[in-house]
PDB file of N, CA and C in Angstrom:
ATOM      1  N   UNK N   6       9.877   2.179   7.783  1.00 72.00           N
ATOM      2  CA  UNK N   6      10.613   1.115   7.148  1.00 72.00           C
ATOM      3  C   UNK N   6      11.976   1.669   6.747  1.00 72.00           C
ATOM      4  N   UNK N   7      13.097   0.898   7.444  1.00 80.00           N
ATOM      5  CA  UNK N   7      14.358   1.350   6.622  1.00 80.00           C
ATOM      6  C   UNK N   7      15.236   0.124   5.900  1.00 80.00           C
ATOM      7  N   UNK N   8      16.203   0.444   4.691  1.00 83.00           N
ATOM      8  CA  UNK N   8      17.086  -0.546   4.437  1.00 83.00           C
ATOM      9  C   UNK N   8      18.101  -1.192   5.596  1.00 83.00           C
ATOM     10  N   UNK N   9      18.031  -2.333   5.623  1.00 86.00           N
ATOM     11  CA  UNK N   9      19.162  -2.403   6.953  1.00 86.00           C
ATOM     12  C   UNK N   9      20.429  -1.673   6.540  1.00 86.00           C
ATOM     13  N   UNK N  10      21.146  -1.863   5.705  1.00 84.00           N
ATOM     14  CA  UNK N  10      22.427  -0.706   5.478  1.00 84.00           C
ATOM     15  C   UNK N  10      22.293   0.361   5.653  1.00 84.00           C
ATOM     16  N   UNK N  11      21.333   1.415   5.286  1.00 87.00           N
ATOM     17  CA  UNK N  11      21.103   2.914   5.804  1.00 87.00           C
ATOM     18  C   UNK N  11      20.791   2.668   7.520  1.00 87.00           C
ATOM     19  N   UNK N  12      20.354   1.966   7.597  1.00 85.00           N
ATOM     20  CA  UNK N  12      19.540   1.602   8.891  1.00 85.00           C
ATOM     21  C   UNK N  12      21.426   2.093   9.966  1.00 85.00           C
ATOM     22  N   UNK N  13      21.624   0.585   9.705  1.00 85.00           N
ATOM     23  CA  UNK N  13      23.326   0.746  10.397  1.00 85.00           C
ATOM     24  C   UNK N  13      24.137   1.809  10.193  1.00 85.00           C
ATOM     25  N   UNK N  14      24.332   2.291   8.730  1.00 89.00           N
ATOM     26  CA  UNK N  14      25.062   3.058   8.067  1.00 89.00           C
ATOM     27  C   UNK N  14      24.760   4.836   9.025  1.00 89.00           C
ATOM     28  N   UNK N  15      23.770   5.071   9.451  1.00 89.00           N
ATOM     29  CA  UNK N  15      23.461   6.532   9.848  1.00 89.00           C
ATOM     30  C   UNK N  15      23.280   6.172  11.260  1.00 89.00           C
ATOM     31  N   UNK N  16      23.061   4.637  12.162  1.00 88.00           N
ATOM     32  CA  UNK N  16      22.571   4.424  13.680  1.00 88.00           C
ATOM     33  C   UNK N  16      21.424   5.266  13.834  1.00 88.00           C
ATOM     34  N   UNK N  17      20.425   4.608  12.923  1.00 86.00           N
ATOM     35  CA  UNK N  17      19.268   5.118  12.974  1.00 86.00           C
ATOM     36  C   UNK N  17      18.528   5.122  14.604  1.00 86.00           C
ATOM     37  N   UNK N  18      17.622   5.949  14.900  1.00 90.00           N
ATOM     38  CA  UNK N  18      16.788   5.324  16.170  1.00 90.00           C
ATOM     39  C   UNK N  18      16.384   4.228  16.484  1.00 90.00           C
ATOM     40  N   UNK N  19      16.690   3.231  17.604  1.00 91.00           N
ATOM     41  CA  UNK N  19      16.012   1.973  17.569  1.00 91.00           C
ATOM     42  C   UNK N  19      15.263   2.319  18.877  1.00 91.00           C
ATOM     43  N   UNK N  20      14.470   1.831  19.367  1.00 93.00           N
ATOM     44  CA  UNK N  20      14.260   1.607  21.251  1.00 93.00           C
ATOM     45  C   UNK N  20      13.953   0.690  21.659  1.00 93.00           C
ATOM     46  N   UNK N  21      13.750   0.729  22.689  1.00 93.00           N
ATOM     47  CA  UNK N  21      13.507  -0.902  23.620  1.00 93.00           C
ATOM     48  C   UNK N  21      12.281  -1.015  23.314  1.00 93.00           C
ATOM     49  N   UNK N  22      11.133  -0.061  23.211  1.00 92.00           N
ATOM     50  CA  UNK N  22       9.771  -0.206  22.368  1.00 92.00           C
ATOM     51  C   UNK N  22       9.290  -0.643  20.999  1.00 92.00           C
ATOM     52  N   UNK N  23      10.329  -0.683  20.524  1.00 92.00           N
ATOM     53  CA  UNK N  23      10.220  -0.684  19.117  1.00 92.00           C
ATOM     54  C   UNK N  23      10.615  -2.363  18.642  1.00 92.00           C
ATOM     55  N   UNK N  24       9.866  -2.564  17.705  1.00 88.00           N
ATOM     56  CA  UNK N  24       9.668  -4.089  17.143  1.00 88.00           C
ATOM     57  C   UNK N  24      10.421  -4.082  15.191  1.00 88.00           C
ATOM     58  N   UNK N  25      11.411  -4.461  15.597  1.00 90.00           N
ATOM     59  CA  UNK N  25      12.317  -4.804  14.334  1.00 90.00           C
ATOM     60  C   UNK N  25      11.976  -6.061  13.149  1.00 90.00           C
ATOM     61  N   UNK N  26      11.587  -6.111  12.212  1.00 86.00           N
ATOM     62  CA  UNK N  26      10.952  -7.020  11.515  1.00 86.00           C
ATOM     63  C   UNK N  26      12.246  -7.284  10.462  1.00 86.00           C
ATOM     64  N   UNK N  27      12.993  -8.546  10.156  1.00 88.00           N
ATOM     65  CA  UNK N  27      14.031  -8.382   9.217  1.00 88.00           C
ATOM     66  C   UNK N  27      13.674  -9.821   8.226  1.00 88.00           C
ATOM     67  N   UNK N  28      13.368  -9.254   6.817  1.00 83.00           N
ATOM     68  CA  UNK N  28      13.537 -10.047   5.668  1.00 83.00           C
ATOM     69  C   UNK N  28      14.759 -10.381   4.675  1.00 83.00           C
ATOM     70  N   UNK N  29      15.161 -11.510   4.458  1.00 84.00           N
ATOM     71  CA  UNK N  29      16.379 -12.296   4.066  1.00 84.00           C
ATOM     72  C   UNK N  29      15.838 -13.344   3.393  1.00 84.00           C
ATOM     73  N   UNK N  30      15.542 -13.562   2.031  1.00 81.00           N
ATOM     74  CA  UNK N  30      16.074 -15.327   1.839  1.00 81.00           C
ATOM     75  C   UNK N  30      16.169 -16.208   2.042  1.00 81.00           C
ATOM     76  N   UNK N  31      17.843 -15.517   2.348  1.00 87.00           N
ATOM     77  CA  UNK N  31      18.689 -16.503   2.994  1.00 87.00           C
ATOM     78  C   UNK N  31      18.978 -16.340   3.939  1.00 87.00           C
ATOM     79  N   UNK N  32      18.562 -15.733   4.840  1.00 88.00           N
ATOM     80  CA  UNK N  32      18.300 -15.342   6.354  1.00 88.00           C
ATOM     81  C   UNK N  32      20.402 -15.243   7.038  1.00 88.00           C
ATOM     82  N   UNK N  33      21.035 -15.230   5.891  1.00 92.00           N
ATOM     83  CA  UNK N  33      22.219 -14.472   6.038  1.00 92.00           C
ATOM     84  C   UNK N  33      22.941 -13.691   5.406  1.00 92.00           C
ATOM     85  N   UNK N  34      22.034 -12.569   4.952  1.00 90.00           N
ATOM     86  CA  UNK N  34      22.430 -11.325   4.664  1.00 90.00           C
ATOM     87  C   UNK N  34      23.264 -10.542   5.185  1.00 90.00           C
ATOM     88  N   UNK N  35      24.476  -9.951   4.796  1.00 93.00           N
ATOM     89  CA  UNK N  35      25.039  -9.379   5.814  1.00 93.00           C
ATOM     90  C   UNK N  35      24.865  -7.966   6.533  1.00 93.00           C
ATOM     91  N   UNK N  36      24.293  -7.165   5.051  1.00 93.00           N
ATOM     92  CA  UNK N  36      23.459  -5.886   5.905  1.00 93.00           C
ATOM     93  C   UNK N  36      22.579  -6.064   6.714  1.00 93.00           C
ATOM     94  N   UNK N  37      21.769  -7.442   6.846  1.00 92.00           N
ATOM     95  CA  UNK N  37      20.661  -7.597   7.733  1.00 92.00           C
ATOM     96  C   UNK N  37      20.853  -7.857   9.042  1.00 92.00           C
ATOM     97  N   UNK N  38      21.866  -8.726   8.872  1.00 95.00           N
ATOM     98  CA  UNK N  38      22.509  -9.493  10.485  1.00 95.00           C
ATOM     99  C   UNK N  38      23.252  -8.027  11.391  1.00 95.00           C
ATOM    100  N   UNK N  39      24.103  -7.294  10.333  1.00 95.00           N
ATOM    101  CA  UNK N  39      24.082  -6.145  10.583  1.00 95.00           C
ATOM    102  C   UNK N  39      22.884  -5.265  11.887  1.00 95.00           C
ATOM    103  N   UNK N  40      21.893  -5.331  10.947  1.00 95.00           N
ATOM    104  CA  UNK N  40      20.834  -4.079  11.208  1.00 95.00           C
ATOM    105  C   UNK N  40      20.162  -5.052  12.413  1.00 95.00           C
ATOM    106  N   UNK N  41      20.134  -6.610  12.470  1.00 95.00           N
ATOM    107  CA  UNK N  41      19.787  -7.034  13.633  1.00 95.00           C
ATOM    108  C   UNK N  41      20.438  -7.040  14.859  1.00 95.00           C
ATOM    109  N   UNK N  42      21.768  -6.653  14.808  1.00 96.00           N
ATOM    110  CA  UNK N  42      22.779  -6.712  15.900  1.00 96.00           C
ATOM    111  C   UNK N  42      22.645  -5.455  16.377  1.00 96.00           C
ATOM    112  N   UNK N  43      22.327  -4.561  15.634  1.00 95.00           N
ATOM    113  CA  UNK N  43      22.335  -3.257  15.988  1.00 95.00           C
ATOM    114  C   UNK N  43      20.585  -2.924  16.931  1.00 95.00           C
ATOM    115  N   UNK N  44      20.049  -3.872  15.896  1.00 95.00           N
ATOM    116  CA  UNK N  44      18.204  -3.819  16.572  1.00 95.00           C
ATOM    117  C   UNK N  44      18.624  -4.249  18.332  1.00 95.00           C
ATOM    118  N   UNK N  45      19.537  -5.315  18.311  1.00 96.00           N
ATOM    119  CA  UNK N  45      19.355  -6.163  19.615  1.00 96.00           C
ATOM    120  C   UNK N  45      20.279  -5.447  20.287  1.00 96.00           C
ATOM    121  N   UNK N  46      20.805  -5.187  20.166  1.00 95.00           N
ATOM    122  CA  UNK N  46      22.107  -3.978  21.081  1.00 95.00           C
ATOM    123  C   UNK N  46      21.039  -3.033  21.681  1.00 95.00           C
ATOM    124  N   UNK N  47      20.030  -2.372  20.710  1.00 95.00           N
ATOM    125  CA  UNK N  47      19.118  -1.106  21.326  1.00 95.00           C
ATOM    126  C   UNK N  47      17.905  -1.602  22.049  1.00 95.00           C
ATOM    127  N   UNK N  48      18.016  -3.206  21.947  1.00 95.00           N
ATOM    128  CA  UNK N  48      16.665  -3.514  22.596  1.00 95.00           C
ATOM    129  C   UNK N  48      15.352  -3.789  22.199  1.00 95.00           C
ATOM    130  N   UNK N  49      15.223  -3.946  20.965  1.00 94.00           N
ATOM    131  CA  UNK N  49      14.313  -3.900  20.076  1.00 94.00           C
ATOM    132  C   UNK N  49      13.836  -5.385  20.119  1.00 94.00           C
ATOM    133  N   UNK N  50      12.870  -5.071  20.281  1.00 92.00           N
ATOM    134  CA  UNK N  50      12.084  -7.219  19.830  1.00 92.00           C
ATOM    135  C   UNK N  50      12.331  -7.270  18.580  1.00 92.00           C
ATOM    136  N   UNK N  51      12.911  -8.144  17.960  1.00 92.00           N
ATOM    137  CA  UNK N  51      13.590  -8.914  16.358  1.00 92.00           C
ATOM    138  C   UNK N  51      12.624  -9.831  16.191  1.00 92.00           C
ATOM    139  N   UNK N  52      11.791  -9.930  14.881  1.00 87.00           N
ATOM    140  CA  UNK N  52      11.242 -11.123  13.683  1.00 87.00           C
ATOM    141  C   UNK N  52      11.982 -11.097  12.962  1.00 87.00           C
ATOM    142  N   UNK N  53      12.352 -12.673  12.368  1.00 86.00           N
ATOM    143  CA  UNK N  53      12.893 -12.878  11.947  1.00 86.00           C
ATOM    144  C   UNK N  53      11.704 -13.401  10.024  1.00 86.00           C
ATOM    145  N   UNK N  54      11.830 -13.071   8.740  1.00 82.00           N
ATOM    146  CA  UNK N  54      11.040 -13.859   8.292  1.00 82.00           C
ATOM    147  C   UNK N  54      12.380 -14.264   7.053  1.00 82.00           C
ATOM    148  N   UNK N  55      12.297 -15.415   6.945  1.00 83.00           N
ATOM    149  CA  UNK N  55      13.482 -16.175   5.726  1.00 83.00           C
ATOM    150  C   UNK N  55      13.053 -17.009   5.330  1.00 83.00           C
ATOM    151  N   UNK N  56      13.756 -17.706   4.349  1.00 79.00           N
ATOM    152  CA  UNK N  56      13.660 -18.726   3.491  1.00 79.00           C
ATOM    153  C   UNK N  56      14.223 -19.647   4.161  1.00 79.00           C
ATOM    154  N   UNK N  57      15.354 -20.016   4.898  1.00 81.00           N
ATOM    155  CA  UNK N  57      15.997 -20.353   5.857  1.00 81.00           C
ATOM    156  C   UNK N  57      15.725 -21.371   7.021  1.00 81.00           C
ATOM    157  N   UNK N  58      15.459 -22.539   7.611  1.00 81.00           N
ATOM    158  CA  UNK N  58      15.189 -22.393   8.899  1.00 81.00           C
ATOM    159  C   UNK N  58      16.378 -22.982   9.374  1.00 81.00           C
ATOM    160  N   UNK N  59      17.066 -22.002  10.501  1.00 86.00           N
ATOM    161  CA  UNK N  59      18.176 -22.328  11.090  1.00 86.00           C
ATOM    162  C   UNK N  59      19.233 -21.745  10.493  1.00 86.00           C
ATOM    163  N   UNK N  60      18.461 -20.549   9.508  1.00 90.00           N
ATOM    164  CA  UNK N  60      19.532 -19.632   9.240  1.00 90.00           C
ATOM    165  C   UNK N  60      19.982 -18.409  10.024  1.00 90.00           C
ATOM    166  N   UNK N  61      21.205 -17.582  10.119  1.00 93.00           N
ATOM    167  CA  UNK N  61      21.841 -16.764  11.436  1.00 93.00           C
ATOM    168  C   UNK N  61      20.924 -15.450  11.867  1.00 93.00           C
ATOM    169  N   UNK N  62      19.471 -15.450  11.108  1.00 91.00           N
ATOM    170  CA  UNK N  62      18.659 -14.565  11.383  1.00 91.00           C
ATOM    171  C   UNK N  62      17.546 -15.019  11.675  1.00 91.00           C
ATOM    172  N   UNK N  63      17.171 -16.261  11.584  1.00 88.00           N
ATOM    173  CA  UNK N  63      16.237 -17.071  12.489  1.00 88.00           C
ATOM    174  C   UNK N  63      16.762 -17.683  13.905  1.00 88.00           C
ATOM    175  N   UNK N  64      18.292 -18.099  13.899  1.00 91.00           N
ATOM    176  CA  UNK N  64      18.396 -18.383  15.316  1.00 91.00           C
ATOM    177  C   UNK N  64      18.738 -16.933  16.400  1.00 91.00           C
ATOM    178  N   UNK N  65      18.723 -15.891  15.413  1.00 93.00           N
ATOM    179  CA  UNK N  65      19.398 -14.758  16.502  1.00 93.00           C
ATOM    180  C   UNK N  65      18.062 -13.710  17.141  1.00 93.00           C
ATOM    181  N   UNK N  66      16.628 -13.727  16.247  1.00 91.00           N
ATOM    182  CA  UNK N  66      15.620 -13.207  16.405  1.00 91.00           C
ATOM    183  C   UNK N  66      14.948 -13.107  17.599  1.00 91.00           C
ATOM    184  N   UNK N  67      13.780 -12.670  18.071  1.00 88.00           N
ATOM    185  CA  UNK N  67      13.075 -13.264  19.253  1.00 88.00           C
ATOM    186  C   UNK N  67      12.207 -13.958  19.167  1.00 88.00           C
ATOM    187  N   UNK N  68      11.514 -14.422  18.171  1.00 78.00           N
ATOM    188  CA  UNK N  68      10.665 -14.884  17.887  1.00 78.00           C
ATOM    189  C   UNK N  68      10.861 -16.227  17.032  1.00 78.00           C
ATOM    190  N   UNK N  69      10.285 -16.962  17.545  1.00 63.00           N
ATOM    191  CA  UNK N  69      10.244 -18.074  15.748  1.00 63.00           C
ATOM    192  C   UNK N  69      10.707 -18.083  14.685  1.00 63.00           C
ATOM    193  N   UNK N  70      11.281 -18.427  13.810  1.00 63.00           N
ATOM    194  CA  UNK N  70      11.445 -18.087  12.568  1.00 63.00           C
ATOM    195  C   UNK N  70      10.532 -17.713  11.512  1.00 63.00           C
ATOM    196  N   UNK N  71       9.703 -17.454  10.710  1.00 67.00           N
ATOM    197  CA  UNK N  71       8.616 -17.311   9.686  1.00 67.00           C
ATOM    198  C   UNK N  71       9.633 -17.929   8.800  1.00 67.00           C
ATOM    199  N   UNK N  72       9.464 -19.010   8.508  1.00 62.00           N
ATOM    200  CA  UNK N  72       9.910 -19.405   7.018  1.00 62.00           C
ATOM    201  C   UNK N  72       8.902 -19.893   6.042  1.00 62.00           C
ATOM    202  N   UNK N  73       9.548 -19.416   4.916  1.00 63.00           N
ATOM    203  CA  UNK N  73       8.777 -19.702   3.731  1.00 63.00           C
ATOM    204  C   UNK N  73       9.401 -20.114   2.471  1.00 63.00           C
ATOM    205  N   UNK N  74       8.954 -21.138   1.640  1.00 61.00           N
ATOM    206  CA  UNK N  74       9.172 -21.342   0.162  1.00 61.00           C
ATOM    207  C   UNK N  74      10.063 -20.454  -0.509  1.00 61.00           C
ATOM    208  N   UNK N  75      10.447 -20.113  -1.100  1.00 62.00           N
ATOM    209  CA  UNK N  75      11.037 -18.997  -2.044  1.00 62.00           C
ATOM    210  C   UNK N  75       9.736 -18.344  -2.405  1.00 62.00           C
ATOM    211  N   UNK N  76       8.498 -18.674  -3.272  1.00 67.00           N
ATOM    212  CA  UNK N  76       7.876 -17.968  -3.961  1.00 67.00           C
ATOM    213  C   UNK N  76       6.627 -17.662  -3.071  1.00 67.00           C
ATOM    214  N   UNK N  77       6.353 -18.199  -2.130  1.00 68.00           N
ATOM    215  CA  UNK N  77       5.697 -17.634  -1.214  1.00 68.00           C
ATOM    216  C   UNK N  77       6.652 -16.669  -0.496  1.00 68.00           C
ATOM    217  N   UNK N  78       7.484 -16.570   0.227  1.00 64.00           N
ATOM    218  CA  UNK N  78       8.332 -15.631   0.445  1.00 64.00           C
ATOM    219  C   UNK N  78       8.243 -14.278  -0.696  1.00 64.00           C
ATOM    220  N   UNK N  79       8.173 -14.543  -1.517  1.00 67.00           N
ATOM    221  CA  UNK N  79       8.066 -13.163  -2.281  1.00 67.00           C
ATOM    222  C   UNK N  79       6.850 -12.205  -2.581  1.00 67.00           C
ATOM    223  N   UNK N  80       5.816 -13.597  -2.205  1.00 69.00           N
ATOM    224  CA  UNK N  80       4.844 -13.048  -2.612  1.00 69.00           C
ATOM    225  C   UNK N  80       4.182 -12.456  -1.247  1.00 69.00           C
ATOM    226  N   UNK N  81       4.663 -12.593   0.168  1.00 67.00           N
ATOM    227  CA  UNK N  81       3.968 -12.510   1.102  1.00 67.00           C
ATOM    228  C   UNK N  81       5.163 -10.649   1.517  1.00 67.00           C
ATOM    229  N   UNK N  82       6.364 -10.808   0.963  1.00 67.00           N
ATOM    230  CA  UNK N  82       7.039  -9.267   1.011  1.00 67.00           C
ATOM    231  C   UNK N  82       6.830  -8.291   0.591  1.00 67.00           C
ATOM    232  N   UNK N  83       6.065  -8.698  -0.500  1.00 68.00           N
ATOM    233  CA  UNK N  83       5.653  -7.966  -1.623  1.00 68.00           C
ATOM    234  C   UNK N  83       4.118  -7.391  -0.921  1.00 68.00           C
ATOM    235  N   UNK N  84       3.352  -8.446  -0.291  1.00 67.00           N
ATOM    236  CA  UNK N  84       1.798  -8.135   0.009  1.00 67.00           C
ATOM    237  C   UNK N  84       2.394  -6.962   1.665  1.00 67.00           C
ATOM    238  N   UNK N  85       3.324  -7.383   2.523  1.00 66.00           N
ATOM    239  CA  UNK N  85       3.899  -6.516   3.389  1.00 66.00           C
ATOM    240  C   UNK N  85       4.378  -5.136   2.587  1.00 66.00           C
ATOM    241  N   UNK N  86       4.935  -5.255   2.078  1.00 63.00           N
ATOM    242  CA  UNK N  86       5.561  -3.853   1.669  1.00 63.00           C
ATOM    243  C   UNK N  86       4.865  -3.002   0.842  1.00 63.00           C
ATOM    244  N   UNK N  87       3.458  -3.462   0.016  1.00 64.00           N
ATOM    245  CA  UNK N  87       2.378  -2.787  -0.324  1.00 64.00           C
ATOM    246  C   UNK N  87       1.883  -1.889   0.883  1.00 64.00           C
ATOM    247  N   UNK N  88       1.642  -2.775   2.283  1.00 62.00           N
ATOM    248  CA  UNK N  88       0.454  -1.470   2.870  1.00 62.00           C
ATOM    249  C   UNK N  88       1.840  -0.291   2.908  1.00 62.00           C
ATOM    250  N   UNK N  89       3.504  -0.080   3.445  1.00 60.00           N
ATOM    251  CA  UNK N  89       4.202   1.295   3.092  1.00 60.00           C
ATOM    252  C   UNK N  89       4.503   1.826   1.836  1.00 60.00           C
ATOM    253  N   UNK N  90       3.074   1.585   0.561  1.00 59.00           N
ATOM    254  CA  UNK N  90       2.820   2.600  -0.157  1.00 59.00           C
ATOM    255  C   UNK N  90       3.614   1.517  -1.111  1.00 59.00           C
ATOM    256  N   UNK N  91       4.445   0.772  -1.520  1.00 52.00           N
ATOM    257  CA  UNK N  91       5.145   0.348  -2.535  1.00 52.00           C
ATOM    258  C   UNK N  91       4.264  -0.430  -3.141  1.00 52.00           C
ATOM    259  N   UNK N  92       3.650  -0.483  -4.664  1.00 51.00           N
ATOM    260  CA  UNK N  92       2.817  -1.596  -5.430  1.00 51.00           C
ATOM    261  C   UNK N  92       3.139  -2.421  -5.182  1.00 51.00           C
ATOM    262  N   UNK N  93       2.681  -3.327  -5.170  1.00 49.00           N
ATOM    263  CA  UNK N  93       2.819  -5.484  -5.111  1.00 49.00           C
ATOM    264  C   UNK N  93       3.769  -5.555  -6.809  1.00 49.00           C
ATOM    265  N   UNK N  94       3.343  -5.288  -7.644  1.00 49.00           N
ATOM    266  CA  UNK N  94       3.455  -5.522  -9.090  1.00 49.00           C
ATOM    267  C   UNK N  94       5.413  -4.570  -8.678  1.00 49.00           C
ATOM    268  N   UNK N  95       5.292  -3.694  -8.665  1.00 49.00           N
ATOM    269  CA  UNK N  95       6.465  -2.904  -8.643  1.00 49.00           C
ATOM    270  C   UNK N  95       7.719  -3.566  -7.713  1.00 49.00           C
ATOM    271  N   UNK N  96       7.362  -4.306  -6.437  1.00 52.00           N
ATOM    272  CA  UNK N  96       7.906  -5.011  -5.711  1.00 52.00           C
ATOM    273  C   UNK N  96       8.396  -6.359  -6.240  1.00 52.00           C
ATOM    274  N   UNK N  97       7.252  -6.497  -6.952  1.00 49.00           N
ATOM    275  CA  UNK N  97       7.850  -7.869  -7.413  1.00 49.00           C
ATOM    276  C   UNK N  97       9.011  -7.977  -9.213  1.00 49.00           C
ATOM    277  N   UNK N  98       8.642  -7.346  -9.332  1.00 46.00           N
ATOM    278  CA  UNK N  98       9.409  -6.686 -10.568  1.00 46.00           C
ATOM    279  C   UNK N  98      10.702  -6.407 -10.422  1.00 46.00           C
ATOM    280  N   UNK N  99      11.214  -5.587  -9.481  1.00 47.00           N
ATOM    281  CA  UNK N  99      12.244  -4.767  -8.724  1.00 47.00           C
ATOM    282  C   UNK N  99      12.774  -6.190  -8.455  1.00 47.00           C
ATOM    283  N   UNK N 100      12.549  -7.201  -7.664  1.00 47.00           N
ATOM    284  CA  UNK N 100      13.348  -8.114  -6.676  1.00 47.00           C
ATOM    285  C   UNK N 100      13.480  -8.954  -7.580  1.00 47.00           C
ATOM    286  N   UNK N 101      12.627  -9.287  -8.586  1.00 48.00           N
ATOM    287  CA  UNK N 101      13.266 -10.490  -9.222  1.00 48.00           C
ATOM    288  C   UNK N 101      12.652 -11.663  -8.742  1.00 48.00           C
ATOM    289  N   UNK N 102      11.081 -11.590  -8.315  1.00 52.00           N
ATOM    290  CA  UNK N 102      10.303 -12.922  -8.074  1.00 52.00           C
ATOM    291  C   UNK N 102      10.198 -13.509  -9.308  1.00 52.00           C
ATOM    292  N   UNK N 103       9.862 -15.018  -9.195  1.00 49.00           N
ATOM    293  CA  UNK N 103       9.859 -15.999 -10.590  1.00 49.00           C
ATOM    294  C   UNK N 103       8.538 -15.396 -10.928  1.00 49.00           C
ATOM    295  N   UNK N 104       7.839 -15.442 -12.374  1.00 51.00           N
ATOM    296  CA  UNK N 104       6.921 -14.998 -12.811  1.00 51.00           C
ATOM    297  C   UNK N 104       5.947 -16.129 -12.692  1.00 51.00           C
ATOM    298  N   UNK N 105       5.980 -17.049 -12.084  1.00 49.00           N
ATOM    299  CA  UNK N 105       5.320 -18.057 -11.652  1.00 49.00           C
ATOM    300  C   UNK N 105       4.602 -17.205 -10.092  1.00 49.00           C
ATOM    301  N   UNK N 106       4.893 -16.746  -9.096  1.00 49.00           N
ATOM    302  CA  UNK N 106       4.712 -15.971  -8.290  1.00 49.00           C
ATOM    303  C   UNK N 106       3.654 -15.165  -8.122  1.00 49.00           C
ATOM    304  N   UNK N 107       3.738 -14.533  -9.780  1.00 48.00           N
ATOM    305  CA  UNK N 107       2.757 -13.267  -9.745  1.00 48.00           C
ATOM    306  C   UNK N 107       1.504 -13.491  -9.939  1.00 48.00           C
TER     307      UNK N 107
END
């Protein structure tokens, strides 16, 4: 898992094997659109998941869009970013989900 800004910022490894997963909101982030231009330049299959539909990281993806609610959206990033070791509780804390969420 990387931040899309470090991601771009160092031209991390991408490959044509490799499957790029990018979370946004507002599915126009600019470090993200970033780190997706850079995913699709190296070849990488792009998901797109946002708050968004028909936002510039759902139409640029390969896949469908995943959109979601706001608070499902947080709560389903939060349940993703638990299995790379980060708590659910700590995730959601950090980002600023509504406490309705938790």
């Amino acid at each position: 898992m990387e931040i899309a800004s470090d991601l771009v910022d160092r031209q991390g490894p991408i490959y044509r094997e490799d499957t790029a997963v990018f979370v946004s909101q507002s599915g126009e982030t600019a470090d993200t659109l970033q780190a997706l231009q850079y995913a699709l330049e190296n070849g990488a299959l792009c998901v797109g998941i946002t708050n968004t539909v028909g936002s510039a990281i759902a139409r640029n993806t390969h896949l469908p869009n995943l959109s979601f609610n706001a608070c499902t959206l947080c709560k389903n990033i939060c349940r993703a970013l638990s299995f790379t070791g980060i708590h659910e509780s700590n995730c959601c804390h950090s980002h600023g989900c509504p406490s309705n969420c938790r």
